[in-house]
Short mmCIF file of C-alpha atoms in Angstrom, two decimals:
data_model
loop_
_atom_site.label_atom_id
_atom_site.label_comp_id
_atom_site.label_asym_id
_atom_site.label_seq_id
_atom_site.Cartn_x
_atom_site.Cartn_y
_atom_site.Cartn_z
CA UNK A 1 9.88 9.11 79.62
CA UNK A 2 10.38 9.49 75.88
CA UNK A 3 8.23 11.91 73.91
CA UNK A 4 6.14 10.34 71.17
CA UNK A 5 4.76 11.51 67.86
CA UNK A 6 2.16 9.29 66.24
CA UNK A 7 1.42 10.05 62.60
CA UNK A 8 -1.88 8.75 61.23
CA UNK A 9 -3.41 8.78 57.77
CA UNK A 10 -6.92 10.16 57.34
CA UNK A 11 -7.49 8.36 54.07
CA UNK A 12 -8.67 9.75 50.76
CA UNK A 13 -11.75 11.52 52.11
CA UNK A 14 -14.45 8.87 52.53
CA UNK A 15 -15.00 8.32 56.27
CA UNK A 16 -16.08 4.72 55.62
CA UNK A 17 -12.50 4.01 54.52
CA UNK A 18 -10.91 5.32 57.75
CA UNK A 19 -9.32 2.43 59.65
CA UNK A 20 -10.72 1.59 63.07
CA UNK A 21 -7.28 1.72 64.65
CA UNK A 22 -6.62 5.25 63.42
CA UNK A 23 -10.05 6.44 64.55
CA UNK A 24 -9.47 5.05 68.06
CA UNK A 25 -6.07 6.77 68.27
CA UNK A 26 -7.64 10.06 67.23
CA UNK A 27 -10.38 9.76 69.84
CA UNK A 28 -7.96 8.81 72.62
CA UNK A 29 -5.35 11.48 71.85
CA UNK A 30 -5.08 14.54 74.06
CA UNK A 31 -3.08 16.68 71.65
CA UNK A 32 -4.12 16.49 67.99
CA UNK A 33 -2.46 18.27 65.07
CA UNK A 34 -3.51 18.14 61.42
CA UNK A 35 -1.61 19.26 58.37
CA UNK A 36 -4.73 20.91 56.96
CA UNK A 37 -8.36 21.20 57.90
CA UNK A 38 -9.26 21.56 54.21
CA UNK A 39 -10.01 17.87 53.87
CA UNK A 40 -13.36 16.02 53.84
CA UNK A 41 -12.42 13.93 56.89
CA UNK A 42 -12.40 17.03 59.08
CA UNK A 43 -16.21 16.83 59.13
CA UNK A 44 -15.78 13.73 61.29
CA UNK A 45 -13.65 15.75 63.74
CA UNK A 46 -16.32 18.44 63.96
CA UNK A 47 -19.21 15.99 64.29
CA UNK A 48 -17.44 14.22 67.16
CA UNK A 49 -16.14 17.42 68.75
CA UNK A 50 -12.45 16.44 68.47
CA UNK A 51 -10.28 19.46 69.05
CA UNK A 52 -7.15 19.98 66.94
CA UNK A 53 -4.57 22.49 65.73
CA UNK A 54 -4.07 22.99 62.00
CA UNK A 55 -0.89 24.05 60.18
CA UNK A 56 -2.78 25.82 57.39
CA UNK A 57 -1.48 29.22 58.51
CA UNK A 58 2.08 28.12 57.76
CA UNK A 59 1.23 27.74 54.08
CA UNK A 60 0.38 31.44 53.95
CA UNK A 61 3.49 32.49 55.87
CA UNK A 62 6.13 30.60 53.89
CA UNK A 63 7.43 31.26 50.38
CA UNK A 64 7.93 27.64 49.33
CA UNK A 65 6.68 24.16 50.11
CA UNK A 66 10.07 22.98 51.44
CA UNK A 67 9.92 25.84 53.95
CA UNK A 68 6.37 24.81 54.90
CA UNK A 69 7.35 21.20 55.57
CA UNK A 70 10.43 22.23 57.50
CA UNK A 71 8.37 24.56 59.71
CA UNK A 72 5.71 21.88 60.35
CA UNK A 73 8.41 19.39 61.35
CA UNK A 74 10.07 21.87 63.70
CA UNK A 75 6.80 22.75 65.42
CA UNK A 76 5.79 19.10 65.81
CA UNK A 77 9.10 18.29 67.49
CA UNK A 78 8.73 21.29 69.82
CA UNK A 79 5.17 20.27 70.73
CA UNK A 80 6.27 16.68 71.39
CA UNK A 81 9.04 17.88 73.71
CA UNK A 82 6.61 19.96 75.78
CA UNK A 83 3.48 17.78 75.61
CA UNK A 84 5.28 14.40 75.43
CA UNK A 85 2.64 12.60 73.37
CA UNK A 86 1.00 14.10 70.30
CA UNK A 87 -0.80 12.80 67.25
CA UNK A 88 -0.34 14.25 63.77
CA UNK A 89 -3.00 13.50 61.14
CA UNK A 90 -2.35 13.86 57.43
CA UNK A 91 -4.53 13.32 54.36
CA UNK A 92 -4.24 9.94 52.68
CA UNK A 93 -1.36 7.70 53.78
CA UNK A 94 1.50 9.17 55.88
CA UNK A 95 4.14 7.65 53.60
CA UNK A 96 2.68 8.94 50.32
CA UNK A 97 3.51 12.53 49.29
CA UNK A 98 4.04 13.71 52.88
CA UNK A 99 7.46 15.36 53.04
CA UNK A 100 7.05 16.44 56.67
CA UNK A 101 6.71 12.78 57.67
CA UNK A 102 10.00 11.99 55.97
CA UNK A 103 11.62 14.88 57.82
CA UNK A 104 10.23 13.55 61.11
CA UNK A 105 11.78 10.16 60.38
CA UNK A 106 15.14 11.88 59.91
CA UNK A 107 14.98 14.24 62.89
CA UNK A 108 13.08 12.47 65.66
CA UNK A 109 16.02 10.24 66.65
CA UNK A 110 18.19 13.35 67.10
CA UNK A 111 15.70 14.65 69.66
CA UNK A 112 15.06 11.31 71.42
CA UNK A 113 11.49 11.24 70.16
CA UNK A 114 9.74 7.99 69.32
CA UNK A 115 7.93 8.11 65.99
CA UNK A 116 5.01 5.81 65.17
CA UNK A 117 3.32 5.74 61.78
CA UNK A 118 -0.14 4.28 61.21
CA UNK A 119 -1.33 3.89 57.63
CA UNK A 120 -4.52 5.09 56.12
CA UNK A 121 -6.00 4.71 52.70
CA UNK A 122 -3.88 6.60 50.19
CA UNK A 123 -5.33 8.63 47.35
CA UNK A 124 -3.54 6.06 45.19
CA UNK A 125 -5.94 3.35 46.38
CA UNK A 126 -8.82 5.37 45.01
CA UNK A 127 -6.85 6.24 41.87
CA UNK A 128 -6.31 2.56 41.07
CA UNK A 129 -9.99 1.85 41.66
CA UNK A 130 -11.69 4.90 40.19
CA UNK A 131 -9.38 5.34 37.19
CA UNK A 132 -9.36 1.60 36.57
CA UNK A 133 -5.75 0.58 36.06
CA UNK A 134 -3.48 -2.05 37.59
CA UNK A 135 -0.15 -0.61 38.82
CA UNK A 136 1.63 -3.91 38.14
CA UNK A 137 1.43 -2.99 34.43
CA UNK A 138 3.94 -0.23 35.16
CA UNK A 139 3.21 2.79 37.31
CA UNK A 140 4.87 5.96 38.53
CA UNK A 141 3.80 8.66 40.99
CA UNK A 142 5.20 12.13 40.38
CA UNK A 143 4.97 15.41 42.26
CA UNK A 144 3.55 18.29 40.23
CA UNK A 145 5.85 20.74 42.03
CA UNK A 146 8.98 18.81 40.99
CA UNK A 147 7.84 17.60 37.58
CA UNK A 148 10.33 17.50 34.70
CA UNK A 149 9.75 16.05 31.27
CA UNK A 150 12.75 13.73 31.76
CA UNK A 151 10.85 11.91 34.55
CA UNK A 152 7.83 11.03 32.44
CA UNK A 153 7.55 7.54 30.96
CA UNK A 154 4.70 7.35 28.47
CA UNK A 155 4.82 3.54 28.55
CA UNK A 156 3.78 3.56 32.23
CA UNK A 157 0.60 4.64 34.00
CA UNK A 158 1.50 8.03 35.49
CA UNK A 159 -0.26 9.78 38.35
CA UNK A 160 0.80 13.36 39.07
CA UNK A 161 -0.21 14.43 42.55
CA UNK A 162 -0.35 17.72 44.47
CA UNK A 163 -1.98 19.66 41.63
CA UNK A 164 -3.35 22.33 43.92
CA UNK A 165 -4.41 25.00 41.41
CA UNK A 166 -4.45 26.13 37.78
CA UNK A 167 -0.91 27.53 38.09
CA UNK A 168 0.44 24.11 39.05
CA UNK A 169 -1.61 22.53 36.28
CA UNK A 170 -0.03 24.99 33.84
CA UNK A 171 3.47 23.90 34.88
CA UNK A 172 2.44 20.27 34.40
CA UNK A 173 1.05 21.09 30.96
CA UNK A 174 4.29 22.69 29.82
CA UNK A 175 6.30 19.66 30.94
CA UNK A 176 3.94 17.23 29.21
CA UNK A 177 3.96 19.27 26.01
CA UNK A 178 7.67 18.53 25.62
CA UNK A 179 6.69 14.89 25.04
CA UNK A 180 3.07 14.79 23.93
CA UNK A 181 1.01 16.39 21.16
CA UNK A 182 -1.12 19.32 22.23
CA UNK A 183 -4.38 17.37 21.85
CA UNK A 184 -3.25 14.25 23.73
CA UNK A 185 -6.05 13.15 26.12
CA UNK A 186 -5.31 13.75 29.81
CA UNK A 187 -7.45 12.66 32.79
CA UNK A 188 -8.11 15.02 35.68
CA UNK A 189 -9.37 13.55 38.96
CA UNK A 190 -10.91 15.62 41.76
CA UNK A 191 -11.73 14.11 45.19
CA UNK A 192 -11.59 10.54 43.98
CA UNK A 193 -13.76 8.26 46.10
CA UNK A 194 -15.38 11.10 48.05
CA UNK A 195 -19.18 10.79 47.77
CA UNK A 196 -20.78 13.83 46.17
CA UNK A 197 -17.45 15.49 45.37
CA UNK A 198 -15.70 13.18 42.92
CA UNK A 199 -15.10 14.41 39.38
CA UNK A 200 -13.25 12.60 36.60
CA UNK A 201 -12.68 14.58 33.41
CA UNK A 202 -10.79 13.84 30.19
CA UNK A 203 -9.49 16.91 28.39
CA UNK A 204 -6.98 17.59 25.60
CA UNK A 205 -3.57 18.53 26.96
CA UNK A 206 -3.81 22.15 25.83
CA UNK A 207 -6.88 22.64 28.08
CA UNK A 208 -5.27 21.16 31.20
CA UNK A 209 -4.89 24.51 32.98
CA UNK A 210 -8.13 25.93 31.61
CA UNK A 211 -10.33 23.48 33.50
CA UNK A 212 -11.66 24.75 36.85
CA UNK A 213 -11.91 22.75 40.06
CA UNK A 214 -8.29 22.14 41.15
CA UNK A 215 -7.71 21.83 44.88
CA UNK A 216 -6.07 19.77 47.61
CA UNK A 217 -7.67 16.55 46.34
CA UNK A 218 -6.80 16.92 42.65
CA UNK A 219 -4.52 14.79 40.52
CA UNK A 220 -3.64 14.33 36.86
CA UNK A 221 -3.53 10.89 35.27
CA UNK A 222 -1.67 9.97 32.11
CA UNK A 223 -2.69 6.46 30.97
CA UNK A 224 0.15 4.37 29.63
CA UNK A 225 0.42 4.50 25.88
CA UNK A 226 1.55 2.00 23.25
CA UNK A 227 1.75 4.76 20.63
CA UNK A 228 4.98 4.08 18.70
CA UNK A 229 5.44 7.76 17.88
CA UNK A 230 5.73 8.50 21.61
CA UNK A 231 7.97 5.53 22.27
CA UNK A 232 10.22 6.59 19.42
CA UNK A 233 10.96 9.85 21.24
CA UNK A 234 12.88 7.99 23.96
CA UNK A 235 16.57 7.20 24.19
CA UNK A 236 15.74 3.72 25.48
CA UNK A 237 13.94 2.93 22.21
CA UNK A 238 17.00 4.01 20.20
CA UNK A 239 19.23 1.78 22.32
CA UNK A 240 16.81 -1.11 21.79
CA UNK A 241 16.66 -0.61 18.00
CA UNK A 242 20.44 -0.52 17.61
CA UNK A 243 20.79 -3.66 19.74
CA UNK A 244 18.23 -5.44 17.54
CA UNK A 245 20.03 -4.36 14.35
CA UNK A 246 23.26 -5.88 15.69
CA UNK A 247 21.59 -9.06 16.97
CA UNK A 248 21.53 -12.42 15.16
CA UNK A 249 17.94 -11.64 14.14
CA UNK A 250 18.87 -8.15 12.97
CA UNK A 251 20.36 -6.63 9.82
CA UNK A 252 23.11 -8.68 8.09
CA UNK A 253 25.00 -5.51 7.12
CA UNK A 254 24.89 -4.02 10.65
CA UNK A 255 26.02 -7.32 12.18
CA UNK A 256 29.14 -7.43 10.01
CA UNK A 257 30.38 -3.95 10.83
CA UNK A 258 33.39 -3.23 13.06
CA UNK A 259 34.85 -0.04 14.49
CA UNK A 260 37.24 0.18 11.54
CA UNK A 261 34.70 -0.66 8.84
CA UNK A 262 32.40 2.24 9.78
CA UNK A 263 35.10 4.68 10.92
CA UNK A 264 34.77 6.61 7.65
CA UNK A 265 30.99 6.81 8.16
CA UNK A 266 31.56 8.66 11.42
CA UNK A 267 33.71 11.23 9.63
CA UNK A 268 31.26 11.61 6.73
CA UNK A 269 28.23 12.01 8.98
CA UNK A 270 30.05 14.60 11.06
CA UNK A 271 30.87 16.66 7.97
CA UNK A 272 27.30 16.40 6.74
CA UNK A 273 26.10 17.70 10.13
CA UNK A 274 28.58 20.58 9.85
CA UNK A 275 27.23 21.36 6.36
CA UNK A 276 23.70 21.56 7.75
CA UNK A 277 24.96 23.95 10.44
CA UNK A 278 26.77 26.09 7.86
CA UNK A 279 23.59 26.21 5.76
CA UNK A 280 21.51 27.17 8.83
CA UNK A 281 19.17 24.32 7.86
CA UNK A 282 17.09 23.19 10.89
CA UNK A 283 15.54 20.23 9.05
CA UNK A 284 18.97 19.16 7.84
CA UNK A 285 20.45 19.55 11.32
CA UNK A 286 17.72 17.40 12.85
CA UNK A 287 18.43 14.59 10.41
CA UNK A 288 22.22 14.85 10.37
CA UNK A 289 22.55 15.12 14.16
CA UNK A 290 20.59 11.86 14.31
CA UNK A 291 23.04 10.24 11.92
CA UNK A 292 25.96 11.32 14.13
CA UNK A 293 24.20 9.93 17.22
CA UNK A 294 23.66 6.67 15.34
CA UNK A 295 27.42 6.33 14.85
CA UNK A 296 27.96 6.79 18.60
CA UNK A 297 25.27 4.19 19.29
CA UNK A 298 26.73 1.63 16.88
CA UNK A 299 30.27 1.93 18.23
CA UNK A 300 28.96 1.77 21.82
CA UNK A 301 26.81 -1.27 21.00
CA UNK A 302 29.87 -3.10 19.65
CA UNK A 303 31.62 -2.58 22.98
CA UNK A 304 28.51 -3.53 24.95
CA UNK A 305 28.42 -6.85 23.10
CA UNK A 306 31.92 -7.74 24.34
CA UNK A 307 31.29 -6.41 27.82
CA UNK A 308 33.66 -3.43 27.95
CA UNK A 309 31.14 -0.59 28.26
CA UNK A 310 27.66 0.46 27.14
CA UNK A 311 26.30 3.74 25.84
CA UNK A 312 25.05 4.41 29.38
CA UNK A 313 28.67 4.35 30.56
CA UNK A 314 29.44 6.86 27.82
CA UNK A 315 26.64 9.11 29.07
CA UNK A 316 27.78 8.75 32.67
CA UNK A 317 31.36 9.68 31.78
CA UNK A 318 30.16 12.70 29.82
CA UNK A 319 27.86 13.90 32.61
CA UNK A 320 30.61 13.53 35.20
CA UNK A 321 33.08 15.38 32.98
CA UNK A 322 30.65 18.26 32.44
CA UNK A 323 29.94 18.53 36.15
CA UNK A 324 33.64 18.37 37.04
CA UNK A 325 34.79 20.86 34.41
CA UNK A 326 32.13 23.46 35.24
CA UNK A 327 32.85 24.28 38.89
CA UNK A 328 31.56 27.80 38.19
CA UNK A 329 28.12 26.29 37.49
CA UNK A 330 27.93 23.16 39.66
CA UNK A 331 30.49 24.08 42.33
CA UNK A 332 31.74 27.01 44.35
CA UNK A 333 34.05 28.63 41.76
CA UNK A 334 32.97 31.82 40.02
CA UNK A 335 33.27 32.84 36.37
CA UNK A 336 32.15 36.31 35.35
CA UNK A 337 32.76 35.86 31.63
CA UNK A 338 33.61 33.32 28.94
CA UNK A 339 37.37 33.79 29.41
CA UNK A 340 37.18 32.94 33.11
CA UNK A 341 34.90 29.97 32.35
CA UNK A 342 37.42 28.65 29.82
CA UNK A 343 40.22 29.07 32.36
CA UNK A 344 38.21 27.00 34.85
CA UNK A 345 37.69 24.34 32.17
CA UNK A 346 41.42 24.11 31.43
CA UNK A 347 42.28 24.03 35.13
CA UNK A 348 39.89 21.15 35.73
CA UNK A 349 41.26 19.29 32.69
CA UNK A 350 44.71 19.52 34.26
CA UNK A 351 43.26 18.31 37.57
CA UNK A 352 41.71 15.32 35.77
CA UNK A 353 45.13 14.35 34.47
CA UNK A 354 46.60 14.63 37.96
CA UNK A 355 43.86 12.41 39.38
CA UNK A 356 44.48 9.86 36.62
CA UNK A 357 48.19 9.84 37.50
CA UNK A 358 49.36 11.46 34.28
CA UNK A 359 52.71 13.17 34.91
CA UNK A 360 52.52 16.50 33.09
CA UNK A 361 56.30 16.95 33.35
CA UNK A 362 56.82 13.84 31.21
CA UNK A 363 54.28 14.77 28.54
CA UNK A 364 54.80 16.98 25.50
CA UNK A 365 52.96 20.29 25.46
CA UNK A 366 51.59 19.21 22.08
CA UNK A 367 50.04 15.98 23.33
CA UNK A 368 46.28 15.53 23.15
CA UNK A 369 45.78 16.63 19.53
CA UNK A 370 43.89 13.90 17.64
CA UNK A 371 45.99 12.72 14.69
CA UNK A 372 42.89 12.31 12.52
CA UNK A 373 42.00 16.02 12.58
CA UNK A 374 42.02 17.94 9.28
CA UNK A 375 45.51 19.42 8.95
CA UNK A 376 44.31 23.03 8.96
CA UNK A 377 42.55 22.47 12.28
CA UNK A 378 45.53 20.52 13.60
CA UNK A 379 47.89 23.41 12.78
CA UNK A 380 45.61 25.79 14.68
CA UNK A 381 45.59 23.57 17.77
CA UNK A 382 49.39 23.03 17.64
CA UNK A 383 49.96 26.79 17.59
CA UNK A 384 47.51 27.40 20.43
CA UNK A 385 49.25 24.84 22.64
CA UNK A 386 52.70 26.27 21.83
CA UNK A 387 51.44 29.80 22.59
CA UNK A 388 50.30 28.74 26.08
CA UNK A 389 53.94 28.22 27.11
CA UNK A 390 55.14 31.48 25.53
CA UNK A 391 56.28 30.23 22.11
CA UNK A 392 54.47 32.94 20.19
CA UNK A 393 54.76 36.40 18.65
CA UNK A 394 53.75 39.38 20.78
CA UNK A 395 51.55 40.96 18.10
CA UNK A 396 50.23 40.51 14.58
CA UNK A 397 52.99 42.47 12.79
CA UNK A 398 55.70 39.76 12.85
CA UNK A 399 53.06 37.19 11.87
CA UNK A 400 52.25 39.10 8.67
CA UNK A 401 55.98 39.55 8.02
CA UNK A 402 56.36 35.78 8.35
CA UNK A 403 53.63 35.24 5.75
CA UNK A 404 55.45 37.57 3.34
CA UNK A 405 58.73 35.72 4.05
CA UNK A 406 57.15 32.32 3.39
CA UNK A 407 55.51 33.62 0.22
CA UNK A 408 58.92 34.78 -1.03
CA UNK A 409 60.42 31.37 -0.25
CA UNK A 410 57.57 29.69 -2.13
CA UNK A 411 58.32 31.90 -5.17
CA UNK A 412 61.95 30.83 -5.02
CA UNK A 413 60.96 27.16 -4.76
CA UNK A 414 58.68 27.52 -7.77
CA UNK A 415 61.53 29.09 -9.72
CA UNK A 416 63.79 26.18 -8.78
CA UNK A 417 61.24 23.72 -10.16
CA UNK A 418 61.87 21.39 -7.20
CA UNK A 419 58.46 19.78 -6.51
CA UNK A 420 59.40 18.56 -3.03
CA UNK A 421 60.68 21.97 -2.00
CA UNK A 422 57.62 23.68 -3.49
CA UNK A 423 55.27 21.49 -1.43
CA UNK A 424 57.30 22.15 1.73
CA UNK A 425 57.28 25.92 1.23
CA UNK A 426 53.55 25.87 0.47
CA UNK A 427 53.01 24.07 3.79
CA UNK A 428 55.06 26.73 5.58
CA UNK A 429 52.95 29.46 3.97
CA UNK A 430 49.71 27.77 5.04
CA UNK A 431 51.02 27.28 8.57
CA UNK A 432 51.90 30.99 8.75
CA UNK A 433 48.42 31.90 7.48
CA UNK A 434 46.89 29.77 10.22
CA UNK A 435 48.94 31.74 12.73
CA UNK A 436 47.43 34.96 11.39
CA UNK A 437 43.97 33.45 11.75
CA UNK A 438 44.70 32.74 15.41
CA UNK A 439 45.84 36.32 16.04
CA UNK A 440 42.68 37.81 14.55
CA UNK A 441 40.52 35.25 16.45
CA UNK A 442 39.24 33.58 13.27
CA UNK A 443 38.94 29.83 12.96
CA UNK A 444 40.86 28.93 9.78
CA UNK A 445 38.54 26.02 8.98
CA UNK A 446 35.49 28.27 9.22
CA UNK A 447 37.20 31.07 7.30
CA UNK A 448 38.14 28.71 4.47
CA UNK A 449 34.65 27.17 4.52
CA UNK A 450 33.13 30.64 4.00
CA UNK A 451 35.52 31.31 1.14
CA UNK A 452 34.65 27.97 -0.45
CA UNK A 453 30.94 28.80 -0.22
CA UNK A 454 31.59 32.24 -1.66
CA UNK A 455 33.55 30.75 -4.56
CA UNK A 456 30.82 28.20 -5.28
CA UNK A 457 28.15 30.91 -5.29
CA UNK A 458 30.08 33.14 -7.70
CA UNK A 459 31.08 30.24 -9.95
CA UNK A 460 27.43 29.12 -10.04
CA UNK A 461 26.56 32.62 -11.31
CA UNK A 462 28.99 32.15 -14.19
CA UNK A 463 27.39 28.79 -15.02
CA UNK A 464 23.92 30.32 -14.88
CA UNK A 465 24.85 33.15 -17.26
CA UNK A 466 26.33 30.70 -19.73
CA UNK A 467 23.16 28.55 -19.58
CA UNK A 468 21.00 31.62 -20.19
CA UNK A 469 23.03 32.43 -23.29
CA UNK A 470 22.90 28.80 -24.40
CA UNK A 471 26.66 28.26 -24.24
CA UNK A 472 29.08 25.98 -22.43
CA UNK A 473 32.53 26.59 -20.92
CA UNK A 474 34.31 25.62 -24.11
CA UNK A 475 32.42 28.43 -25.88
CA UNK A 476 33.68 31.22 -23.63
CA UNK A 477 37.01 32.56 -22.38
CA UNK A 478 38.60 33.74 -19.15
CA UNK A 479 37.90 37.41 -19.93
CA UNK A 480 34.15 36.85 -20.14
CA UNK A 481 34.13 34.56 -17.11
CA UNK A 482 36.07 37.16 -15.11
CA UNK A 483 33.49 39.80 -16.10
CA UNK A 484 30.68 37.58 -14.79
CA UNK A 485 32.78 36.95 -11.65
CA UNK A 486 33.05 40.68 -10.94
CA UNK A 487 29.27 41.05 -11.36
CA UNK A 488 28.71 38.11 -8.96
CA UNK A 489 30.95 39.80 -6.37
CA UNK A 490 28.56 42.77 -6.29
CA UNK A 491 25.46 40.61 -5.80
CA UNK A 492 24.07 40.18 -2.25
#
């Protein structure tokens, strides 16, 4: 004879809402188990002298909720194997926020145990009624213990369950604060539908964990919002706006653009973002990063319109690449420092090529360098790739000698007055200087950017001194300007 576990729902706490079928099963059962006796329906057990065993002690013994649910499931299966037929009663509905029931569904077949599930009123039934919203308008149920800001949709009614105490409420508050203003109204519900115990409070978000009364029957409700400022914080809204701009009803200029027509915009916006970074300007970064993202969105929207890919495909590819190339974070490989992490990255890049069927033996070691890179950056990448296969100096000394050699050749080219040769030798000198940058672990683009900024600052000092004296550049000479330059060099 097969063993049987029957799981029943005790409802939200009002005994008038308990189904007749569940009540009969509870009365007829010989072996009763309940997840917790801290539930209003347990008064009915006591009044009718129904014996039971509670799993409350497990909550005190285990360090985490997953461990609790695993232990409850294990004990229920063991009891079923020895007693053959048992009944397990849970608050609310067995299929709503009851992880142990899901584990029973997975494990009972392995142990030849029949599992029967009888519904009861869920706390959601009371939430819909007492909080007064229709779930068909858009609704999500989230677990306070697993809550992340990325899960929250402000355009949907959101119920957050299992808010057992102020500590859990504090975690919920921190997640919500990533999306909502501190004073956004939040509804707290305690014991919804339970006569004499129900409480419904509306508090500002910052007071969410300062409000007493949390317990096993508590939830947090976030009414759906049509506030455009909240909607505008979502990626979906950005995707929608860009699609509208490109639509027949959208902006005439945006509709006419192609990949090639706005290619230069991508480059310009990227350099403006870099300028904001160099200036350590948070407000500038926020704006310029948005402009760069807009370029990605526009190019992706163009491809979505012809059916090749969408921006969500772009995001998927990026996520998969990051997961694949970081085995030391998302896999079993270890990396104790940045050098080892970079080695893992390069190894996984090579593995990607192998998977894609790219024959490394047929490819140049210098492949993969974008032709549109600034030439200084391109030279740096060329040298790095050549160095990986041993085409490199052993130390900095010969690199500096090479710079001196190229400088001498440039002098000779200048003396020859051959413009073509002069340009060629200048290029050789710059290439050698880039090699020195690589040996001293300095990015040549960044080094030159700092020098440019330094020059602009010192030159601005010269301009300022001339303005103070009421003169212009044609009223001074190099000697005076050089004197101001030397003063500017000593300024902080």
